[in-house]
PDB file of C-alpha atoms in Angstrom:
ATOM      1  CA  MET A   1     194.372  70.116 140.859  1.00 76.00           C
ATOM      2  CA  ILE A   2     193.174  70.975 137.405  1.00 90.00           C
ATOM      3  CA  THR A   3     195.670  70.073 134.719  1.00 92.00           C
ATOM      4  CA  LYS A   4     196.097  72.181 131.628  1.00 95.00           C
ATOM      5  CA  ASP A   5     199.538  71.466 130.182  1.00 96.00           C
ATOM      6  CA  TYR A   6     198.539  68.799 127.670  1.00 96.00           C
ATOM      7  CA  LEU A   7     195.618  70.770 126.257  1.00 97.00           C
ATOM      8  CA  LEU A   8     197.661  73.965 126.113  1.00 97.00           C
ATOM      9  CA  LYS A   9     200.369  72.114 124.188  1.00 97.00           C
ATOM     10  CA  THR A  10     197.754  70.786 121.753  1.00 98.00           C
ATOM     11  CA  LEU A  11     196.144  74.202 121.262  1.00 98.00           C
ATOM     12  CA  ASN A  12     199.534  75.834 120.691  1.00 98.00           C
ATOM     13  CA  TRP A  13     200.390  73.156 118.128  1.00 98.00           C
ATOM     14  CA  LEU A  14     197.060  73.641 116.321  1.00 98.00           C
ATOM     15  CA  ASP A  15     197.547  77.409 116.372  1.00 98.00           C
ATOM     16  CA  GLN A  16     200.980  76.978 114.828  1.00 98.00           C
ATOM     17  CA  LEU A  17     199.553  74.736 112.085  1.00 97.00           C
ATOM     18  CA  TYR A  18     196.684  77.169 111.512  1.00 96.00           C
ATOM     19  CA  ASN A  19     199.109  80.063 111.029  1.00 96.00           C
ATOM     20  CA  ASP A  20     201.388  78.136 108.677  1.00 96.00           C
ATOM     21  CA  LEU A  21     201.455  80.086 105.410  1.00 94.00           C
ATOM     22  CA  THR A  22     201.149  76.864 103.396  1.00 94.00           C
ATOM     23  CA  ALA A  23     197.886  75.822 105.111  1.00 91.00           C
ATOM     24  CA  ASP A  24     194.864  76.008 102.820  1.00 91.00           C
ATOM     25  CA  ASN A  25     191.302  76.817 103.902  1.00 90.00           C
ATOM     26  CA  GLN A  26     190.367  73.186 104.470  1.00 90.00           C
ATOM     27  CA  LYS A  27     193.354  72.674 106.759  1.00 92.00           C
ATOM     28  CA  THR A  28     192.768  75.855 108.754  1.00 94.00           C
ATOM     29  CA  SER A  29     189.090  74.960 109.164  1.00 92.00           C
ATOM     30  CA  SER A  30     190.067  71.471 110.350  1.00 93.00           C
ATOM     31  CA  TYR A  31     192.623  72.840 112.832  1.00 96.00           C
ATOM     32  CA  SER A  32     190.009  75.233 114.206  1.00 96.00           C
ATOM     33  CA  LYS A  33     187.418  72.485 114.492  1.00 95.00           C
ATOM     34  CA  LEU A  34     189.849  70.162 116.255  1.00 96.00           C
ATOM     35  CA  ALA A  35     190.884  72.899 118.707  1.00 98.00           C
ATOM     36  CA  LEU A  36     187.226  73.462 119.604  1.00 97.00           C
ATOM     37  CA  ILE A  37     186.512  69.756 120.087  1.00 96.00           C
ATOM     38  CA  GLU A  38     189.682  69.292 122.161  1.00 97.00           C
ATOM     39  CA  LEU A  39     188.729  72.190 124.443  1.00 98.00           C
ATOM     40  CA  CYS A  40     185.222  70.832 124.963  1.00 97.00           C
ATOM     41  CA  GLY A  41     186.579  67.352 125.718  1.00 95.00           C
ATOM     42  CA  TRP A  42     188.968  68.862 128.259  1.00 97.00           C
ATOM     43  CA  ILE A  43     186.114  70.778 129.906  1.00 97.00           C
ATOM     44  CA  GLU A  44     184.001  67.636 130.245  1.00 96.00           C
ATOM     45  CA  GLU A  45     186.905  65.619 131.664  1.00 96.00           C
ATOM     46  CA  THR A  46     187.832  68.433 134.050  1.00 97.00           C
ATOM     47  CA  MET A  47     184.281  68.697 135.350  1.00 97.00           C
ATOM     48  CA  ASP A  48     184.225  64.929 135.880  1.00 97.00           C
ATOM     49  CA  ASP A  49     187.530  65.143 137.738  1.00 97.00           C
ATOM     50  CA  ILE A  50     186.278  67.941 139.996  1.00 97.00           C
ATOM     51  CA  VAL A  51     183.213  65.873 140.925  1.00 98.00           C
ATOM     52  CA  LEU A  52     185.326  62.735 141.502  1.00 96.00           C
ATOM     53  CA  ARG A  53     187.733  64.586 143.781  1.00 96.00           C
ATOM     54  CA  CYS A  54     184.801  66.035 145.743  1.00 96.00           C
ATOM     55  CA  ALA A  55     183.366  62.540 146.102  1.00 96.00           C
ATOM     56  CA  LYS A  56     186.675  61.192 147.388  1.00 94.00           C
ATOM     57  CA  ARG A  57     186.878  63.977 149.969  1.00 93.00           C
ATOM     58  CA  CYS A  58     183.232  63.874 151.081  1.00 92.00           C
ATOM     59  CA  LEU A  59     181.835  60.385 150.629  1.00 94.00           C
ATOM     60  CA  LYS A  60     182.732  57.527 152.940  1.00 93.00           C
ATOM     61  CA  SER A  61     180.623  54.730 151.468  1.00 95.00           C
ATOM     62  CA  GLU A  62     182.084  52.688 148.617  1.00 95.00           C
ATOM     63  CA  ALA A  63     178.551  52.209 147.266  1.00 96.00           C
ATOM     64  CA  ASN A  64     178.100  55.986 147.061  1.00 95.00           C
ATOM     65  CA  GLN A  65     181.498  56.361 145.372  1.00 95.00           C
ATOM     66  CA  LYS A  66     180.420  53.778 142.773  1.00 95.00           C
ATOM     67  CA  PHE A  67     177.110  55.599 142.317  1.00 96.00           C
ATOM     68  CA  ILE A  68     178.952  58.839 141.543  1.00 96.00           C
ATOM     69  CA  ASP A  69     181.343  57.004 139.196  1.00 95.00           C
ATOM     70  CA  LYS A  70     178.336  55.620 137.299  1.00 95.00           C
ATOM     71  CA  THR A  71     176.602  59.005 137.273  1.00 95.00           C
ATOM     72  CA  ILE A  72     179.707  60.604 135.790  1.00 95.00           C
ATOM     73  CA  GLY A  73     179.994  57.809 133.228  1.00 93.00           C
ATOM     74  CA  ASP A  74     176.373  58.317 132.206  1.00 93.00           C
ATOM     75  CA  THR A  75     176.706  62.115 131.849  1.00 91.00           C
ATOM     76  CA  TYR A  76     177.640  63.204 128.331  1.00 86.00           C
ATOM     77  CA  SER A  77     177.612  66.951 128.591  1.00 87.00           C
ATOM     78  CA  PHE A  78     179.853  69.815 129.535  1.00 86.00           C
ATOM     79  CA  GLY A  79     176.955  72.158 130.192  1.00 93.00           C
ATOM     80  CA  TYR A  80     176.843  73.862 133.550  1.00 96.00           C
ATOM     81  CA  GLU A  81     173.519  72.295 134.580  1.00 96.00           C
ATOM     82  CA  ALA A  82     174.824  68.735 134.111  1.00 96.00           C
ATOM     83  CA  PHE A  83     177.941  69.639 136.116  1.00 97.00           C
ATOM     84  CA  ARG A  84     175.802  71.281 138.774  1.00 97.00           C
ATOM     85  CA  LYS A  85     173.599  68.185 139.140  1.00 97.00           C
ATOM     86  CA  MET A  86     176.638  65.984 139.668  1.00 97.00           C
ATOM     87  CA  LEU A  87     178.073  68.371 142.256  1.00 98.00           C
ATOM     88  CA  MET A  88     174.700  68.548 143.990  1.00 97.00           C
ATOM     89  CA  MET A  89     174.670  64.767 144.375  1.00 96.00           C
ATOM     90  CA  VAL A  90     178.000  64.897 146.184  1.00 97.00           C
ATOM     91  CA  ILE A  91     177.918  68.091 148.256  1.00 96.00           C
ATOM     92  CA  GLY A  92     174.216  68.881 148.507  1.00 96.00           C
ATOM     93  CA  LEU A  93     172.188  71.797 147.274  1.00 97.00           C
ATOM     94  CA  ALA A  94     172.751  73.983 150.351  1.00 97.00           C
ATOM     95  CA  THR A  95     176.544  73.829 150.065  1.00 96.00           C
ATOM     96  CA  LEU A  96     176.467  74.327 146.312  1.00 98.00           C
ATOM     97  CA  GLU A  97     174.182  77.318 146.773  1.00 97.00           C
ATOM     98  CA  LYS A  98     176.684  78.961 149.149  1.00 97.00           C
ATOM     99  CA  ILE A  99     179.553  78.366 146.729  1.00 98.00           C
ATOM    100  CA  GLU A 100     177.613  79.652 143.720  1.00 98.00           C
ATOM    101  CA  GLU A 101     176.437  82.691 145.654  1.00 98.00           C
ATOM    102  CA  LYS A 102     179.998  83.611 146.600  1.00 97.00           C
ATOM    103  CA  LEU A 103     181.268  83.201 143.037  1.00 98.00           C
ATOM    104  CA  GLU A 104     178.271  84.985 141.553  1.00 97.00           C
ATOM    105  CA  ASN A 105     179.056  88.093 143.610  1.00 97.00           C
ATOM    106  CA  THR A 106     181.777  88.732 141.027  1.00 97.00           C
ATOM    107  CA  GLY A 107     179.778  87.329 138.073  1.00 98.00           C
ATOM    108  CA  LYS A 108     181.845  84.173 137.750  1.00 98.00           C
ATOM    109  CA  ILE A 109     178.993  81.659 137.648  1.00 98.00           C
ATOM    110  CA  SER A 110     177.172  83.703 134.991  1.00 98.00           C
ATOM    111  CA  ALA A 111     180.403  83.973 132.992  1.00 98.00           C
ATOM    112  CA  LEU A 112     180.977  80.214 133.207  1.00 98.00           C
ATOM    113  CA  LYS A 113     177.395  79.450 132.151  1.00 98.00           C
ATOM    114  CA  SER A 114     177.665  81.880 129.238  1.00 97.00           C
ATOM    115  CA  ASP A 115     181.044  80.580 128.067  1.00 97.00           C
ATOM    116  CA  LEU A 116     179.885  76.963 128.253  1.00 97.00           C
ATOM    117  CA  GLY A 117     176.628  77.759 126.456  1.00 95.00           C
ATOM    118  CA  ASN A 118     178.434  79.512 123.609  1.00 95.00           C
ATOM    119  CA  LEU A 119     180.948  76.701 123.290  1.00 96.00           C
ATOM    120  CA  LYS A 120     178.201  74.077 123.284  1.00 93.00           C
ATOM    121  CA  LYS A 121     176.535  75.660 120.257  1.00 92.00           C
ATOM    122  CA  SER A 122     179.827  75.735 118.340  1.00 92.00           C
ATOM    123  CA  ARG A 123     180.822  72.254 119.496  1.00 93.00           C
ATOM    124  CA  ASP A 124     177.476  70.740 118.484  1.00 90.00           C
ATOM    125  CA  THR A 125     177.840  72.196 115.005  1.00 88.00           C
ATOM    126  CA  ALA A 126     181.416  70.918 114.745  1.00 85.00           C
ATOM    127  CA  ALA A 127     180.683  67.467 116.131  1.00 83.00           C
ATOM    128  CA  HIS A 128     177.608  66.856 113.999  1.00 82.00           C
ATOM    129  CA  SER A 129     178.906  67.972 110.618  1.00 77.00           C
ATOM    130  CA  HIS A 130     181.528  67.021 108.089  1.00 76.00           C
ATOM    131  CA  THR A 131     183.241  68.778 105.220  1.00 71.00           C
ATOM    132  CA  THR A 132     181.008  68.546 102.149  1.00 69.00           C
ATOM    133  CA  GLY A 133     182.585  71.013  99.779  1.00 65.00           C
ATOM    134  CA  THR A 134     181.622  74.227 101.500  1.00 64.00           C
ATOM    135  CA  LEU A 135     183.689  74.900 104.570  1.00 71.00           C
ATOM    136  CA  ARG A 136     182.174  75.917 107.856  1.00 78.00           C
ATOM    137  CA  THR A 137     184.025  78.553 109.776  1.00 85.00           C
ATOM    138  CA  TYR A 138     185.135  78.043 113.349  1.00 91.00           C
ATOM    139  CA  ASP A 139     187.045  80.317 115.678  1.00 94.00           C
ATOM    140  CA  ALA A 140     190.798  80.262 115.131  1.00 96.00           C
ATOM    141  CA  PRO A 141     192.812  78.167 117.610  1.00 98.00           C
ATOM    142  CA  SER A 142     194.114  81.413 119.148  1.00 98.00           C
ATOM    143  CA  LYS A 143     190.512  82.344 120.082  1.00 98.00           C
ATOM    144  CA  THR A 144     189.959  78.842 121.450  1.00 98.00           C
ATOM    145  CA  LYS A 145     193.107  79.285 123.576  1.00 98.00           C
ATOM    146  CA  HIS A 146     191.640  82.519 124.926  1.00 98.00           C
ATOM    147  CA  ASP A 147     188.388  80.695 125.769  1.00 98.00           C
ATOM    148  CA  PHE A 148     190.439  77.978 127.455  1.00 98.00           C
ATOM    149  CA  ASP A 149     192.318  80.484 129.618  1.00 98.00           C
ATOM    150  CA  ARG A 150     189.074  82.067 130.775  1.00 98.00           C
ATOM    151  CA  ILE A 151     187.304  78.751 131.491  1.00 98.00           C
ATOM    152  CA  TYR A 152     190.384  77.326 133.191  1.00 98.00           C
ATOM    153  CA  ALA A 153     190.446  80.303 135.572  1.00 97.00           C
ATOM    154  CA  LEU A 154     186.723  79.956 136.332  1.00 98.00           C
ATOM    155  CA  LEU A 155     186.887  76.198 136.951  1.00 98.00           C
ATOM    156  CA  THR A 156     190.027  76.598 139.064  1.00 98.00           C
ATOM    157  CA  GLU A 157     188.295  79.158 141.249  1.00 97.00           C
ATOM    158  CA  LEU A 158     185.212  76.956 141.594  1.00 97.00           C
ATOM    159  CA  ASP A 159     187.416  73.983 142.494  1.00 97.00           C
ATOM    160  CA  ALA A 160     189.269  76.034 145.118  1.00 96.00           C
ATOM    161  CA  GLU A 161     185.967  77.148 146.629  1.00 96.00           C
ATOM    162  CA  LEU A 162     184.795  73.527 146.813  1.00 96.00           C
ATOM    163  CA  GLN A 163     187.993  72.646 148.654  1.00 94.00           C
ATOM    164  CA  ARG A 164     187.500  75.564 151.077  1.00 94.00           C
ATOM    165  CA  HIS A 165     184.122  74.074 151.939  1.00 91.00           C
ATOM    166  CA  LYS A 166     185.844  70.708 152.518  1.00 84.00           C
ATOM    167  CA  CYS A 167     184.090  69.310 149.475  1.00 76.00           C
TER     168      CYS A 167
END
């Protein structure tokens, strides 16, 4: 099961701080940046969790379980291709192809790839910069919450499809 309560609480809190009339530009920029980084961290952890749960359902060997644990630990990305490679290691390319094909019939894989790609660009800018006097602009926490809702729905559907395939 994909959890969302903690992140949703954090995003709501950041949105509230962002909309506080006493918040200056530096504060609102910081709240926006933090919301973005929190969402991306949640995505990466959720992808890891999906792969781990698949491994627990599908893999019998403790050595293979440890291999997947190490692979997850060595993967520092929330891009779809990194997620896909981890899933492929657990369920195989043929099974993943069937799942992706089913979800792509309604455009869900393309939507997930697009959303993750857009977030990665914003996240990389946020994670590799600091405030130097001129403020960068980031999407408001309310927009980040909207992105979260969309990505949560896509990952939940992908997770359910994996479970339907006994993966």
